[in-house]
Short mmCIF file of C-alpha atoms in Angstrom, two decimals:
data_model
loop_
_atom_site.label_atom_id
_atom_site.label_comp_id
_atom_site.label_asym_id
_atom_site.label_seq_id
_atom_site.Cartn_x
_atom_site.Cartn_y
_atom_site.Cartn_z
CA MET A 866 31.94 -23.82 64.67
CA ASP A 867 33.50 -20.17 64.43
CA GLN A 868 34.42 -20.26 61.29
CA ALA A 869 32.03 -22.59 59.71
CA LEU A 870 29.39 -19.55 60.29
CA PHE A 871 31.64 -17.09 59.36
CA MET A 872 32.41 -19.04 55.63
CA VAL A 873 28.44 -19.09 56.34
CA LEU A 874 28.28 -15.20 56.03
CA LEU A 875 31.29 -14.15 54.11
CA GLY A 876 29.31 -16.07 51.56
CA MET A 877 25.79 -15.46 52.75
CA TYR A 878 26.04 -11.23 51.82
CA PRO A 879 27.17 -11.25 48.84
CA VAL A 880 24.43 -13.09 47.97
CA LEU A 881 21.99 -11.21 49.60
CA THR A 882 23.26 -7.94 47.43
CA GLY A 883 23.55 -10.54 43.49
CA GLN A 884 19.76 -11.26 44.90
CA SER A 885 18.42 -6.66 44.90
CA VAL A 886 20.55 -6.92 41.61
CA GLY A 887 17.32 -8.90 40.32
CA VAL A 888 14.72 -7.85 43.75
CA TYR A 889 15.29 -3.79 42.65
CA ASP A 890 16.34 -2.42 39.09
CA ASP A 891 17.59 0.73 40.69
CA ARG A 892 21.76 0.90 41.80
CA SER A 893 20.81 3.67 44.20
CA LYS A 894 19.26 1.02 46.00
CA ILE A 895 21.89 -1.97 45.16
CA VAL A 896 24.40 0.69 46.21
CA MET A 897 23.17 1.30 49.83
CA LEU A 898 21.94 -2.61 50.09
CA SER A 899 25.67 -3.11 49.04
CA VAL A 900 26.93 -0.31 51.50
CA VAL A 901 24.49 -1.68 54.54
CA TYR A 902 25.68 -6.17 53.85
CA TYR A 903 28.87 -4.46 54.18
CA VAL A 904 28.78 -3.35 57.36
CA LEU A 905 27.05 -6.26 58.77
CA PHE A 906 29.76 -7.66 57.75
CA LEU A 907 32.70 -5.90 58.85
CA SER A 908 30.65 -5.60 62.55
CA THR A 909 29.58 -9.89 62.46
CA LEU A 910 34.14 -9.85 62.06
CA TYR A 911 34.37 -7.53 65.03
CA MET A 912 32.38 -9.62 67.32
CA MET A 913 33.01 -12.46 66.27
CA GLY A 914 36.61 -11.56 66.96
CA GLN A 915 38.46 -11.45 63.03
CA SER A 916 39.29 -7.91 63.02
CA GLU A 917 42.72 -8.68 62.35
CA SER A 918 42.20 -10.34 59.19
CA MET A 919 39.08 -7.35 58.79
CA VAL A 920 41.92 -6.76 55.27
CA LEU A 921 41.40 -9.84 53.69
CA MET A 922 38.35 -10.76 54.30
CA THR A 923 37.18 -7.08 52.60
CA ILE A 924 39.04 -8.02 49.73
CA LEU A 925 36.96 -11.18 49.34
CA TYR A 926 33.54 -9.97 50.67
CA ALA A 927 34.52 -7.28 47.37
CA MET A 928 35.53 -9.91 44.81
CA MET A 929 32.92 -12.54 45.72
CA ASN A 930 30.43 -9.54 45.13
CA VAL A 931 32.40 -8.35 41.99
CA ILE A 932 31.28 -11.35 40.72
CA LEU A 933 28.17 -12.09 41.84
CA VAL A 934 26.46 -9.27 41.19
CA SER A 935 27.97 -9.46 38.08
CA PHE A 936 26.13 -12.38 36.99
CA ALA A 937 23.18 -11.73 38.44
CA ASP A 938 23.59 -8.61 36.27
CA LEU A 939 24.09 -10.84 33.12
CA PHE A 940 21.09 -13.01 34.24
CA LEU A 941 18.67 -10.50 33.99
CA GLU A 942 19.87 -8.76 31.54
CA GLN A 943 19.26 -12.26 29.05
CA VAL A 944 16.06 -12.08 30.73
CA HIS A 945 15.87 -9.26 29.74
CA ALA A 946 16.44 -9.46 26.36
CA ARG A 947 14.42 -12.60 26.11
CA PHE A 948 11.05 -10.64 26.85
CA ARG A 949 12.16 -8.14 25.20
CA THR A 950 12.74 -10.55 21.76
CA GLN A 951 9.26 -11.76 22.64
CA ALA A 952 7.67 -9.02 22.27
CA PHE A 953 8.88 -7.73 19.20
CA LEU A 954 8.08 -10.89 17.77
CA GLU A 955 4.29 -10.01 18.72
CA ASP A 956 4.59 -7.27 17.82
CA LEU A 957 5.62 -8.39 14.16
CA GLU A 958 3.09 -11.89 14.25
CA ARG A 959 0.26 -8.54 14.38
CA ALA A 960 2.86 -6.54 12.26
CA HIS A 961 1.91 -9.54 9.92
CA ARG A 962 -1.63 -9.82 9.88
CA LYS A 963 -2.15 -6.68 9.68
CA VAL A 964 -0.35 -6.78 6.00
CA GLU A 965 -2.10 -9.81 5.07
CA GLU A 966 -4.71 -8.02 5.59
CA LEU A 967 -4.45 -4.92 4.28
CA THR A 968 -2.84 -8.20 0.98
CA LEU A 969 -6.43 -9.99 1.34
CA ALA A 970 -8.43 -6.16 1.09
CA ASN A 971 -6.21 -4.37 -2.69
CA GLU A 972 -6.50 -8.32 -3.70
CA ARG A 973 -10.31 -7.47 -3.92
CA GLN A 974 -10.15 -3.72 -4.58
CA ARG A 975 -7.98 -5.11 -7.89
CA MET A 976 -10.62 -7.73 -8.81
CA ALA A 977 -13.35 -5.35 -8.77
CA ARG A 978 -11.02 -2.71 -11.50
CA ASP A 979 -10.05 -5.47 -12.96
CA LEU A 980 -13.69 -6.94 -13.73
CA HIS A 981 -14.75 -3.20 -13.60
CA ASP A 982 -12.40 -2.61 -16.86
CA THR A 983 -12.70 -5.33 -19.27
CA LEU A 984 -16.74 -7.07 -17.90
CA ALA A 985 -18.55 -4.09 -17.57
CA GLN A 986 -16.72 -1.24 -20.23
CA GLY A 987 -16.81 -3.81 -22.61
CA LEU A 988 -20.12 -4.71 -21.81
CA ALA A 989 -21.37 -0.98 -21.93
CA GLY A 990 -19.63 -0.90 -25.73
CA ILE A 991 -21.92 -3.11 -26.90
CA ILE A 992 -25.45 -1.47 -25.17
CA MET A 993 -24.09 1.72 -27.41
CA GLN A 994 -23.87 -0.09 -29.87
CA LEU A 995 -26.71 -1.89 -29.82
CA ASP A 996 -28.84 0.87 -29.15
CA ALA A 997 -27.22 3.80 -31.89
CA VAL A 998 -28.26 -0.85 -34.44
CA ASP A 999 -31.37 -0.09 -32.99
CA ALA A 1000 -31.79 3.99 -34.02
CA HIS A 1001 -30.12 3.45 -38.04
CA LEU A 1002 -33.10 1.10 -37.60
CA THR A 1003 -36.07 2.76 -36.95
CA LYS A 1004 -34.58 5.10 -39.80
CA GLY A 1005 -34.46 2.25 -42.20
CA ASN A 1006 -30.98 2.59 -42.35
CA SER A 1007 -29.66 -0.86 -42.19
CA GLN A 1008 -26.82 -0.70 -44.22
CA ARG A 1009 -25.14 1.78 -41.12
CA ALA A 1010 -26.69 -0.28 -39.06
CA GLN A 1011 -25.31 -3.88 -40.97
CA GLU A 1012 -21.96 -1.85 -40.84
CA ILE A 1013 -22.18 -1.68 -36.54
CA ILE A 1014 -23.78 -5.04 -35.90
CA GLN A 1015 -20.19 -6.24 -37.68
CA HIS A 1016 -17.82 -4.23 -35.28
CA SER A 1017 -19.94 -5.53 -32.86
CA MET A 1018 -19.48 -8.88 -32.73
CA VAL A 1019 -15.04 -7.64 -33.07
CA HIS A 1020 -15.99 -5.84 -30.08
CA ALA A 1021 -18.17 -8.17 -28.49
CA LYS A 1022 -14.37 -11.66 -28.85
CA LYS A 1023 -12.84 -8.21 -27.78
CA THR A 1024 -14.51 -8.28 -24.62
CA LEU A 1025 -14.67 -11.61 -23.91
CA SER A 1026 -10.23 -11.66 -24.48
CA GLU A 1027 -9.47 -9.50 -22.00
CA ALA A 1028 -11.56 -11.21 -19.50
CA ARG A 1029 -9.80 -14.18 -20.61
CA LEU A 1030 -6.88 -11.01 -19.33
CA ALA A 1031 -8.34 -9.86 -16.45
CA ILE A 1032 -8.20 -13.98 -15.45
CA ASP A 1033 -5.43 -14.62 -16.17
CA ASN A 1034 -3.54 -11.42 -14.33
CA LEU A 1035 -5.63 -12.15 -11.38
CA ARG A 1036 -3.31 -15.36 -11.73
CA SER A 1037 0.18 -13.89 -12.18
CA LYS A 1038 -0.21 -10.70 -11.26
CA THR A 1039 1.20 -9.18 -14.57
CA PHE A 1040 0.61 -6.95 -16.84
CA ALA A 1041 0.69 -7.72 -21.04
CA THR A 1042 3.46 -6.36 -23.09
CA VAL A 1043 1.18 -4.33 -25.10
CA ASP A 1044 2.13 -0.60 -27.54
CA PHE A 1045 0.42 1.95 -25.19
CA SER A 1046 0.31 3.92 -28.64
CA ASP A 1047 -1.56 1.45 -29.92
CA ALA A 1048 -3.22 0.49 -27.54
CA ILE A 1049 -4.25 3.89 -27.26
CA HIS A 1050 -5.15 4.54 -30.61
CA ASN A 1051 -7.87 0.68 -30.83
CA GLU A 1052 -9.39 2.11 -27.95
CA VAL A 1053 -10.50 5.66 -29.78
CA GLU A 1054 -11.31 4.10 -32.53
CA ARG A 1055 -14.01 1.78 -30.75
CA PHE A 1056 -15.02 4.50 -29.54
CA GLN A 1057 -15.97 6.54 -32.67
CA ASN A 1058 -17.27 3.10 -34.11
CA ALA A 1059 -19.55 2.48 -30.68
CA THR A 1060 -21.13 6.44 -30.47
CA GLY A 1061 -19.94 7.95 -33.60
CA ILE A 1062 -18.39 10.77 -31.27
CA GLN A 1063 -15.48 12.14 -33.46
CA VAL A 1064 -12.60 12.16 -31.22
CA LEU A 1065 -9.39 14.51 -31.78
CA LEU A 1066 -6.08 12.44 -30.19
CA ASN A 1067 -2.71 14.80 -28.89
CA MET A 1068 -0.48 12.20 -27.96
CA SER A 1069 3.10 12.53 -27.30
CA ILE A 1070 4.54 9.79 -25.45
CA LYS A 1071 8.76 9.85 -24.94
CA GLY A 1072 10.32 7.24 -23.57
CA SER A 1073 9.96 4.55 -21.49
CA ILE A 1074 5.91 3.94 -19.63
CA PRO A 1075 5.79 1.72 -16.74
CA LYS A 1076 4.01 -1.29 -16.33
CA LEU A 1077 1.84 0.71 -14.15
CA MET A 1078 0.64 3.79 -15.46
CA MET A 1079 0.84 1.43 -19.51
CA GLU A 1080 -1.83 -0.18 -16.98
CA HIS A 1081 -4.35 1.72 -15.38
CA GLY A 1082 -3.56 5.09 -17.95
CA LEU A 1083 -5.27 2.65 -20.42
CA TYR A 1084 -8.02 1.83 -17.97
CA ILE A 1085 -8.52 5.74 -17.49
CA ILE A 1086 -9.19 6.53 -20.42
CA GLY A 1087 -11.31 3.61 -21.46
CA GLU A 1088 -13.83 4.82 -18.89
CA CYS A 1089 -13.03 8.35 -19.26
CA LEU A 1090 -14.44 7.94 -22.29
CA THR A 1091 -17.39 5.97 -21.67
CA ASN A 1092 -18.30 8.91 -19.15
CA VAL A 1093 -18.74 10.67 -22.11
CA ALA A 1094 -20.95 8.01 -23.75
CA ARG A 1095 -22.72 7.40 -21.39
CA HIS A 1096 -23.81 11.04 -19.76
CA ALA A 1097 -22.08 13.38 -21.36
CA GLU A 1098 -24.22 13.81 -25.03
CA ALA A 1099 -21.81 14.77 -26.60
CA ASN A 1100 -20.27 15.43 -30.33
CA HIS A 1101 -16.52 15.46 -29.21
CA VAL A 1102 -13.85 14.14 -27.29
CA TRP A 1103 -10.24 16.40 -27.02
CA LEU A 1104 -8.22 14.23 -26.08
CA TYR A 1105 -4.13 14.75 -25.31
CA VAL A 1106 -2.07 12.73 -23.88
CA ARG A 1107 1.73 13.64 -23.26
CA ILE A 1108 3.79 10.84 -21.56
CA GLU A 1109 7.95 11.12 -20.70
CA ASP A 1110 10.48 10.67 -18.17
CA GLY A 1111 8.13 8.43 -16.70
CA ASN A 1112 5.83 11.18 -16.59
CA MET A 1113 2.34 11.31 -17.36
CA LYS A 1114 -0.45 14.17 -18.55
CA LEU A 1115 -3.92 13.71 -19.13
CA GLU A 1116 -6.80 15.72 -20.13
CA ILE A 1117 -9.90 14.54 -21.99
CA LYS A 1118 -12.64 16.73 -22.46
CA ASP A 1119 -16.32 17.17 -23.71
CA ASP A 1120 -18.59 19.04 -25.22
CA GLY A 1121 -21.56 18.28 -23.92
CA ILE A 1122 -23.72 19.21 -21.17
CA GLY A 1123 -21.16 19.39 -18.17
CA ILE A 1124 -21.40 18.14 -14.59
CA ALA A 1125 -23.42 18.91 -12.20
CA LEU A 1126 -20.65 20.30 -8.35
CA SER A 1127 -23.12 18.34 -6.35
CA GLN A 1128 -21.82 15.35 -7.95
CA LYS A 1129 -17.98 15.72 -8.25
CA ASP A 1130 -17.50 14.71 -4.97
CA SER A 1131 -20.55 12.48 -3.99
CA LEU A 1132 -18.92 8.91 -6.27
CA THR A 1133 -21.73 6.79 -4.62
CA GLY A 1134 -22.55 4.04 -6.85
CA HIS A 1135 -20.33 5.74 -9.32
CA TYR A 1136 -17.78 2.73 -9.75
CA GLY A 1137 -16.27 4.07 -12.93
CA LEU A 1138 -15.61 7.75 -10.80
CA ILE A 1139 -14.73 6.27 -8.19
CA GLY A 1140 -11.99 3.82 -10.65
CA ILE A 1141 -10.67 6.91 -11.97
CA LYS A 1142 -9.50 8.41 -8.28
CA GLU A 1143 -8.33 4.63 -7.21
CA ARG A 1144 -6.09 3.92 -9.72
CA VAL A 1145 -5.11 7.96 -9.71
CA ARG A 1146 -4.32 7.07 -6.01
CA ILE A 1147 -2.43 4.32 -7.15
CA LEU A 1148 -0.60 6.19 -9.18
CA GLY A 1149 0.61 8.87 -6.79
CA GLY A 1150 -1.15 11.65 -8.82
CA THR A 1151 -3.27 14.96 -9.06
CA LEU A 1152 -7.60 14.36 -10.60
CA VAL A 1153 -9.59 17.09 -11.49
CA ILE A 1154 -12.92 17.58 -12.39
CA THR A 1155 -14.30 20.70 -13.98
CA ASN A 1156 -16.73 21.73 -15.95
CA ASN A 1157 -15.67 22.92 -19.46
CA ILE A 1158 -15.81 26.09 -21.25
CA PRO A 1159 -18.15 27.20 -22.53
CA ARG A 1160 -19.30 23.98 -22.33
CA GLY A 1161 -18.93 20.08 -21.52
CA THR A 1162 -16.51 18.82 -18.58
CA LEU A 1163 -12.58 18.89 -18.52
CA ILE A 1164 -10.65 15.31 -17.04
CA ARG A 1165 -7.47 16.75 -16.45
CA ILE A 1166 -5.41 13.86 -14.01
CA ASP A 1167 -1.05 15.06 -13.69
CA THR A 1168 1.06 11.59 -12.54
CA PRO A 1169 4.54 12.24 -11.19
CA GLU A 1170 7.95 11.00 -11.75
CA LYS A 1171 8.69 7.84 -10.60
CA LYS A 1172 11.87 6.89 -9.51
CA GLY A 1173 13.06 3.43 -9.82
CA GLU A 1174 9.99 2.70 -11.29
CA ASN A 1175 10.20 -0.75 -13.88
CA SER A 1176 9.76 -0.12 -17.86
#
């Protein structure tokens, strides 16, 4: 009976020590409880008359303590690791949902920009040409009106083609391969034919042009010219384009009526200016809109070199 009780006590105290590892996450408390259980164990041995075997039992007790405490510590570490993994998975799921929300928001913004830069700009150009036709017909200049109508037909076909291309780009998320210099010349020619406003173009392109810069640069130039035709009442436009080693500098100025200071920061309702600002932000550049001296508006855009970007 005494031997059985002794064996129970020999196993019970180490088990209690192992349980303390799970109850207390504090090494000092665990050590203190281990000492208390050890003293109780020695006291029990002494009261049971087992003092002669105290050294051997102490060694066995210490070995069992080490084994049980190590096992309990390993088990609890696995439990904590599982909890941490679960928390990481939940954080990852939340981050994934956030990325999906941001992706959808960016796609909506991109769709809005593409629709504005194709359909809205194209229709605005056609309207300007029709206004010019009406003015020439009023003056009896039917020959010039006929020429503008021919340009309008070409422009309408081009707008339809660009709208289809924008829809294709929404599906494929790619930008058609075009020659940037030719595209700018075509845009300037279209603008001059539609408005009669002379454009003095100064262009210097060295090296390859990243596709993102090409796409947004063309739309920025087109929107700036459209704004001149709509609001500036200008006779001349000076367009400066410089691209070198992935850095783009644009300068568009006119000799029109200028822009009110209060209008530069208030873009509400002017999606064209909002679109320009958004595209410059995407390129990581800076946008400055100010009054030109002695008259007109000056727009400066400077984008830094993008390291490692695909051309």
